[in-house]
Tab-separated table of C-alpha atoms in Angstrom:
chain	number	residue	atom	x	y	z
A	24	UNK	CA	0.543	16.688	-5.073
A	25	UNK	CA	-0.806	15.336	-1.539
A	26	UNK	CA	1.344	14.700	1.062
A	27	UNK	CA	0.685	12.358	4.176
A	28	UNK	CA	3.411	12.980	6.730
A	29	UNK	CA	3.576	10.211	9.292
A	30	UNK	CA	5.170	10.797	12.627
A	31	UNK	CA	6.938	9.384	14.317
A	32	UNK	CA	8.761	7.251	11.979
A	33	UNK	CA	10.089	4.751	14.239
A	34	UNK	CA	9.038	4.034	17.971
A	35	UNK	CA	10.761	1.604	20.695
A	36	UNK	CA	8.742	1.204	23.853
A	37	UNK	CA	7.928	-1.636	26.685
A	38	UNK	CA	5.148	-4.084	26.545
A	39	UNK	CA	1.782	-2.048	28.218
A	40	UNK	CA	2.994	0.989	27.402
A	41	UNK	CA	0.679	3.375	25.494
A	42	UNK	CA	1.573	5.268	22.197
A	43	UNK	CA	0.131	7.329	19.472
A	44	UNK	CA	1.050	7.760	15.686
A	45	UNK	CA	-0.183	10.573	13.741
A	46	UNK	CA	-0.756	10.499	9.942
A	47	UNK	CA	-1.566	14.800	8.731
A	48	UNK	CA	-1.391	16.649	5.701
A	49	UNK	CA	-2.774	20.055	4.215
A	50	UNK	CA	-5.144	17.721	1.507
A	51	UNK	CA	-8.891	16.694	2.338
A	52	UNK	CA	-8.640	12.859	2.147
A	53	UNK	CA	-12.631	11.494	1.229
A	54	UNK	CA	-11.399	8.731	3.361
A	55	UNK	CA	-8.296	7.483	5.237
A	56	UNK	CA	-7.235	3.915	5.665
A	57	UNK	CA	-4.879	2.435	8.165
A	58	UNK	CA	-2.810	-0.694	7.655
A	59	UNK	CA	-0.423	-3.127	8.599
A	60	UNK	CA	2.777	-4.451	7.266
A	61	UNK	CA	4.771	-7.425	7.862
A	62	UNK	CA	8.462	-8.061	6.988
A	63	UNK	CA	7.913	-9.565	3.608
A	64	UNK	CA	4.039	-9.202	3.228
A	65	UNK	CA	1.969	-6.584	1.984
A	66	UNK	CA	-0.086	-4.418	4.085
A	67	UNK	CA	-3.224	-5.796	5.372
A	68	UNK	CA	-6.037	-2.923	5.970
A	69	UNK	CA	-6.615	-2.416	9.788
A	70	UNK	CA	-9.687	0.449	9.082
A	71	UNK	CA	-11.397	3.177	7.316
A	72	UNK	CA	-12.947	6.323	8.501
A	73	UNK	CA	-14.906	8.274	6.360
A	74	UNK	CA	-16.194	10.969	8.594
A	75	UNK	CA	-14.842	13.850	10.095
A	76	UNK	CA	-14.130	13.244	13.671
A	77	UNK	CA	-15.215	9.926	13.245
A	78	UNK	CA	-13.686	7.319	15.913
A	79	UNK	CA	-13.529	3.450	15.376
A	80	UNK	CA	-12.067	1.055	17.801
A	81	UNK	CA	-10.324	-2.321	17.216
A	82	UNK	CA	-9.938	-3.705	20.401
A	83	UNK	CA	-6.827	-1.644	21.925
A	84	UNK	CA	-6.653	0.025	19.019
A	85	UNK	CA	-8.347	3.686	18.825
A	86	UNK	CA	-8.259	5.336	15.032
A	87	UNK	CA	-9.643	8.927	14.704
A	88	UNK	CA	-10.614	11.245	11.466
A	89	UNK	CA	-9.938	14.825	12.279
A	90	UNK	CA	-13.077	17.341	12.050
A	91	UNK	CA	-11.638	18.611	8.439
A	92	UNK	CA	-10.304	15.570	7.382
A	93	UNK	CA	-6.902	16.579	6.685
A	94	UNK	CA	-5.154	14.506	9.606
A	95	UNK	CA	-5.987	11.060	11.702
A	96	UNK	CA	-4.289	9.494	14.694
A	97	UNK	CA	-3.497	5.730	15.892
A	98	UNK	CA	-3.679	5.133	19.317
A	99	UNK	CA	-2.885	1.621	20.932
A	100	UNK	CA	-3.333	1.092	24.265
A	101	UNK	CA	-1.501	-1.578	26.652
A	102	UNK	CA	1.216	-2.565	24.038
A	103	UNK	CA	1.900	-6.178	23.245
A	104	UNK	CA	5.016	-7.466	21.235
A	105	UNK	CA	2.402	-8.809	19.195
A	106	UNK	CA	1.511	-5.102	17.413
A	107	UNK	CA	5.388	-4.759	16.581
A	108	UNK	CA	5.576	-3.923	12.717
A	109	UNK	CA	4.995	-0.851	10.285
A	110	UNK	CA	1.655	1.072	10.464
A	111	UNK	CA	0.976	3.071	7.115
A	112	UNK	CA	-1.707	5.612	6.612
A	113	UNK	CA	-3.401	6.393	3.475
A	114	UNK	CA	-5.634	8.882	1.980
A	115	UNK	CA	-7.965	8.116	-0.848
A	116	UNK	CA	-9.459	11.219	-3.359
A	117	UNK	CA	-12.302	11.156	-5.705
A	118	UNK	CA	-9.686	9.155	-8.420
A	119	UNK	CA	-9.501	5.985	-6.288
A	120	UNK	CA	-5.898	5.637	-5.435
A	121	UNK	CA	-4.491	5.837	-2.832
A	122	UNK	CA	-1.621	8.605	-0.871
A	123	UNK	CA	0.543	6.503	1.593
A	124	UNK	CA	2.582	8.024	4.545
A	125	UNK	CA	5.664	7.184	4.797
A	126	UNK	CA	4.955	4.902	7.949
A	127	UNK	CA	6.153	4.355	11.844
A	128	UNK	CA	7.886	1.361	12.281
A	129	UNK	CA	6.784	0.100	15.425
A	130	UNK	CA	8.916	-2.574	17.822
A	131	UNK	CA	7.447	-3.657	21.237
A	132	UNK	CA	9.788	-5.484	23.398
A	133	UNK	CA	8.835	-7.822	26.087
B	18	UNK	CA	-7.441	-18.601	0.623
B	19	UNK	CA	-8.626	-16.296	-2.131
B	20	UNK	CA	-6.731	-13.161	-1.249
B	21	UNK	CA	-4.660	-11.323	-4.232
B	22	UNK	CA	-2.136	-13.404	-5.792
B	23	UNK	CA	1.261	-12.011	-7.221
B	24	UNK	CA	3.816	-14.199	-8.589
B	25	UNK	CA	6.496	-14.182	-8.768
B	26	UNK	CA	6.919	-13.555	-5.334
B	27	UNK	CA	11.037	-13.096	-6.163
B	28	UNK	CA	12.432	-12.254	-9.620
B	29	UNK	CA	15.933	-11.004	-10.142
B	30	UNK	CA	16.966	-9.577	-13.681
B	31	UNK	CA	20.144	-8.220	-14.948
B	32	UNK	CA	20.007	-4.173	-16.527
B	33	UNK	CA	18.589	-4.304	-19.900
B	34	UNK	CA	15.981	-7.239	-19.263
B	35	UNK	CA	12.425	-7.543	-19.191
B	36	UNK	CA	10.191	-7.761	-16.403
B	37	UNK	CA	7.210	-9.214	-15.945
B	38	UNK	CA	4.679	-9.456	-12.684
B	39	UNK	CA	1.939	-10.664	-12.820
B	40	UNK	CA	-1.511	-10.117	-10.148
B	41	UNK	CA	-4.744	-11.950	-9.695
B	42	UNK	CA	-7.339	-9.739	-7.752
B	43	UNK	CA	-9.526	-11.182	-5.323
B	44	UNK	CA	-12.838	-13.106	-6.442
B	45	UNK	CA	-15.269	-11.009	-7.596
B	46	UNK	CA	-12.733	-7.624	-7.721
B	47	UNK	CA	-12.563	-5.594	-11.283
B	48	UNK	CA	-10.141	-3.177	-9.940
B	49	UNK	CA	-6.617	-3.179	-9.763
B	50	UNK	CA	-4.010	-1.072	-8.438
B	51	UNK	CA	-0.268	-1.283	-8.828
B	52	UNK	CA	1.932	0.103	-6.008
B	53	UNK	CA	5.856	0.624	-5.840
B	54	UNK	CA	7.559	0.305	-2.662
B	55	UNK	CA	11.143	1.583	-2.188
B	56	UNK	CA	13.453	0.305	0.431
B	57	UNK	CA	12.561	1.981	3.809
B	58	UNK	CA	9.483	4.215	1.880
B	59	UNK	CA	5.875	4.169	1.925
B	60	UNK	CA	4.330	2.681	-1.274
B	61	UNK	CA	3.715	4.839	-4.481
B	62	UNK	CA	0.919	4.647	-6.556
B	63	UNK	CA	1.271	3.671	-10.158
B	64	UNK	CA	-1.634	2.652	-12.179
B	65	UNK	CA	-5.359	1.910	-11.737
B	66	UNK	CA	-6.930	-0.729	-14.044
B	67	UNK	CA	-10.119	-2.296	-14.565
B	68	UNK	CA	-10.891	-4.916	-17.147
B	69	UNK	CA	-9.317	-4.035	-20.308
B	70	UNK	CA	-8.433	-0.320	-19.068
B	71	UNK	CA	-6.199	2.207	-17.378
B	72	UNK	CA	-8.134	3.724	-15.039
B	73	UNK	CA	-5.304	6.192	-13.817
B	74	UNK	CA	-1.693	6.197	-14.850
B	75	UNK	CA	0.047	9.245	-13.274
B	76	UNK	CA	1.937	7.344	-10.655
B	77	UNK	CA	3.860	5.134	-13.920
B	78	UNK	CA	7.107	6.115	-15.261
B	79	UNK	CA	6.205	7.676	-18.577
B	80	UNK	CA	9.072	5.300	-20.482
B	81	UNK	CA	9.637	1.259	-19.916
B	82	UNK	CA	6.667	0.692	-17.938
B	83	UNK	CA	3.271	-0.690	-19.282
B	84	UNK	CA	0.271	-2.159	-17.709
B	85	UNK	CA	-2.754	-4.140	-18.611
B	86	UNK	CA	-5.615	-6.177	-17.102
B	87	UNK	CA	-6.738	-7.937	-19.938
B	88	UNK	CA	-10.373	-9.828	-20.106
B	89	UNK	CA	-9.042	-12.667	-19.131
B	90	UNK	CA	-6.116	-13.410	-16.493
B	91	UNK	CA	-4.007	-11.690	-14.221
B	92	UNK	CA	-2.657	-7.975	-14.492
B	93	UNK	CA	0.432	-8.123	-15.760
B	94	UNK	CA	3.375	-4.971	-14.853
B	95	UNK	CA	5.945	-4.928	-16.865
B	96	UNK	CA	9.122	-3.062	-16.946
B	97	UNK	CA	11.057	-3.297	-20.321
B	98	UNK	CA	15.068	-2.796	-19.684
B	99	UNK	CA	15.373	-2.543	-16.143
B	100	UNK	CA	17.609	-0.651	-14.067
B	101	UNK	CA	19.068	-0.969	-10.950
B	102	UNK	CA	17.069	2.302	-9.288
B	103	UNK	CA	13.945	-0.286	-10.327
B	104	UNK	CA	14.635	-2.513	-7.510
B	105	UNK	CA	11.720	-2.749	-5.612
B	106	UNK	CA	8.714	-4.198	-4.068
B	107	UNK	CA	6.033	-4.027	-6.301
B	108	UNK	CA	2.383	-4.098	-5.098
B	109	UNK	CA	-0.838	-5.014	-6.056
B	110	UNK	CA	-3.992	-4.003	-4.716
B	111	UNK	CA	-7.889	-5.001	-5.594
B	112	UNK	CA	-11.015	-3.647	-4.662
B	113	UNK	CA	-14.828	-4.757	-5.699
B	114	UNK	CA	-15.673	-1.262	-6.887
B	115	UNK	CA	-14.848	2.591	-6.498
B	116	UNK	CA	-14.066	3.936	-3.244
B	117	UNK	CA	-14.022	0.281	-2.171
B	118	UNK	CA	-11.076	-0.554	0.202
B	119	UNK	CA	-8.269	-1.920	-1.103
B	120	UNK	CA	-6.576	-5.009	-0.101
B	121	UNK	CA	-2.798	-6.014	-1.279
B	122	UNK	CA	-1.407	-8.732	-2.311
B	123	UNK	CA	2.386	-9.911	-0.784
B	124	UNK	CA	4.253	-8.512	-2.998
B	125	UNK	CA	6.801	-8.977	-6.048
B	126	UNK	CA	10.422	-8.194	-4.658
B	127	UNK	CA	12.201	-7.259	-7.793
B	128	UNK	CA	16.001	-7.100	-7.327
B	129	UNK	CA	18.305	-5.655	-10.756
B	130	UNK	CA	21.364	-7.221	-10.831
């Protein structure tokens, strides 16, 4: 069975602050996806890296594949109250569906 | 808006009833995936459909759950005499091909009364 272990799991911090969630198992993902999930809505897909050590960014928002694919990180830079919610990794395999962690919920205050 | 449709978007049953849910996939998307959500969890795969077949199954309880994705309509989930421990949120998910990405619909909240 694969495992993605998300950490932390919840995270309080001030508007411009930095942070960094981390999504790792012992599997090889062939690709990880981030999302993001509102209260009441289902999670909308944020990115996908494919590549070891690959690195995409989304404006403040850094993803990165580790070299073996096993583990990725979420960094956001300059919070806003804006990016408060729950961030979910997932790991596709050759079948198609996907792993999910088990998700940070996020809350940025003002 | 043509994003993945689920409706109902609430549906309370008492123990012993039938559930249904039902999901439209994006335009243009064969593939389906259904996703359980517990309170406070990340979601759980279930089943993988295309049109007119399960795909993938190993996430689905092996009794009182069924899926299909018929030729034509929506995929329909259904849960035959529910129990309280299935009080969820039930996802679905649609993608234009393999390894596609997936994008979810908001959600069936199913609540057993």
């Amino acid at each position: 069975t694969q495992l993605l272990e998300q950490s932390p799991q919840f995270l309080s911090i001030q508007e411009g602050e930095n942070l960094t969630v981390y999504c790792n198992s012992s599997s090889v993902f062939s690709s990880l996806q981030w999302y993001r999930q509102e209260p009441g809505e289902g999670p909308v897909l944020l990115v996908t890296v494919v590549t070891g050590g690959e690195v995409k960014k989304l404006k403040r928002l850094t993803f990165q594949f580790g070299d073996a694919r096993k583990d990725s990180s979420l960094h956001i830079t300059a919070a806003q109250p804006g990016d408060t919610g729950l961030y979910l990794c997932a790991g596709e395999n050759a079948g198609n569906m996907l792993t999910f962690g088990g998700g940070t919920r996020l809350m940025v205050k003002p | 808006n043509a994003g993945v449709m689920q409706n109902p978007r609430h549906l309370v049953r008492r123990r012993g009833q039938e559930a249904r849910l039902r999901c439209s996939p994006m335009k243009g998307h064969s593939h389906v995936y259904w996703y359980r959500q517990l309170p406070e969890e990340g979601l759980k795969f279930m089943v993988y459909l295309q049109k007119e077949n399960i795909i993938d199954e190993s996430g689905m309880p092996k009794e009182r759950f069924s899926a299909e994705f018929p030729k034509e309509g929506p995929s329909i989930l259904r849960i035959q005499q529910v129990v309280r421990g299935d009080s969820a949120a039930y996802f679905c998910a649609s993608s234009q091909g393999q390894n596609q990405p997936q994008h979810f619909g908001d959600g069936t909240r199913l609540s057993i009364l």
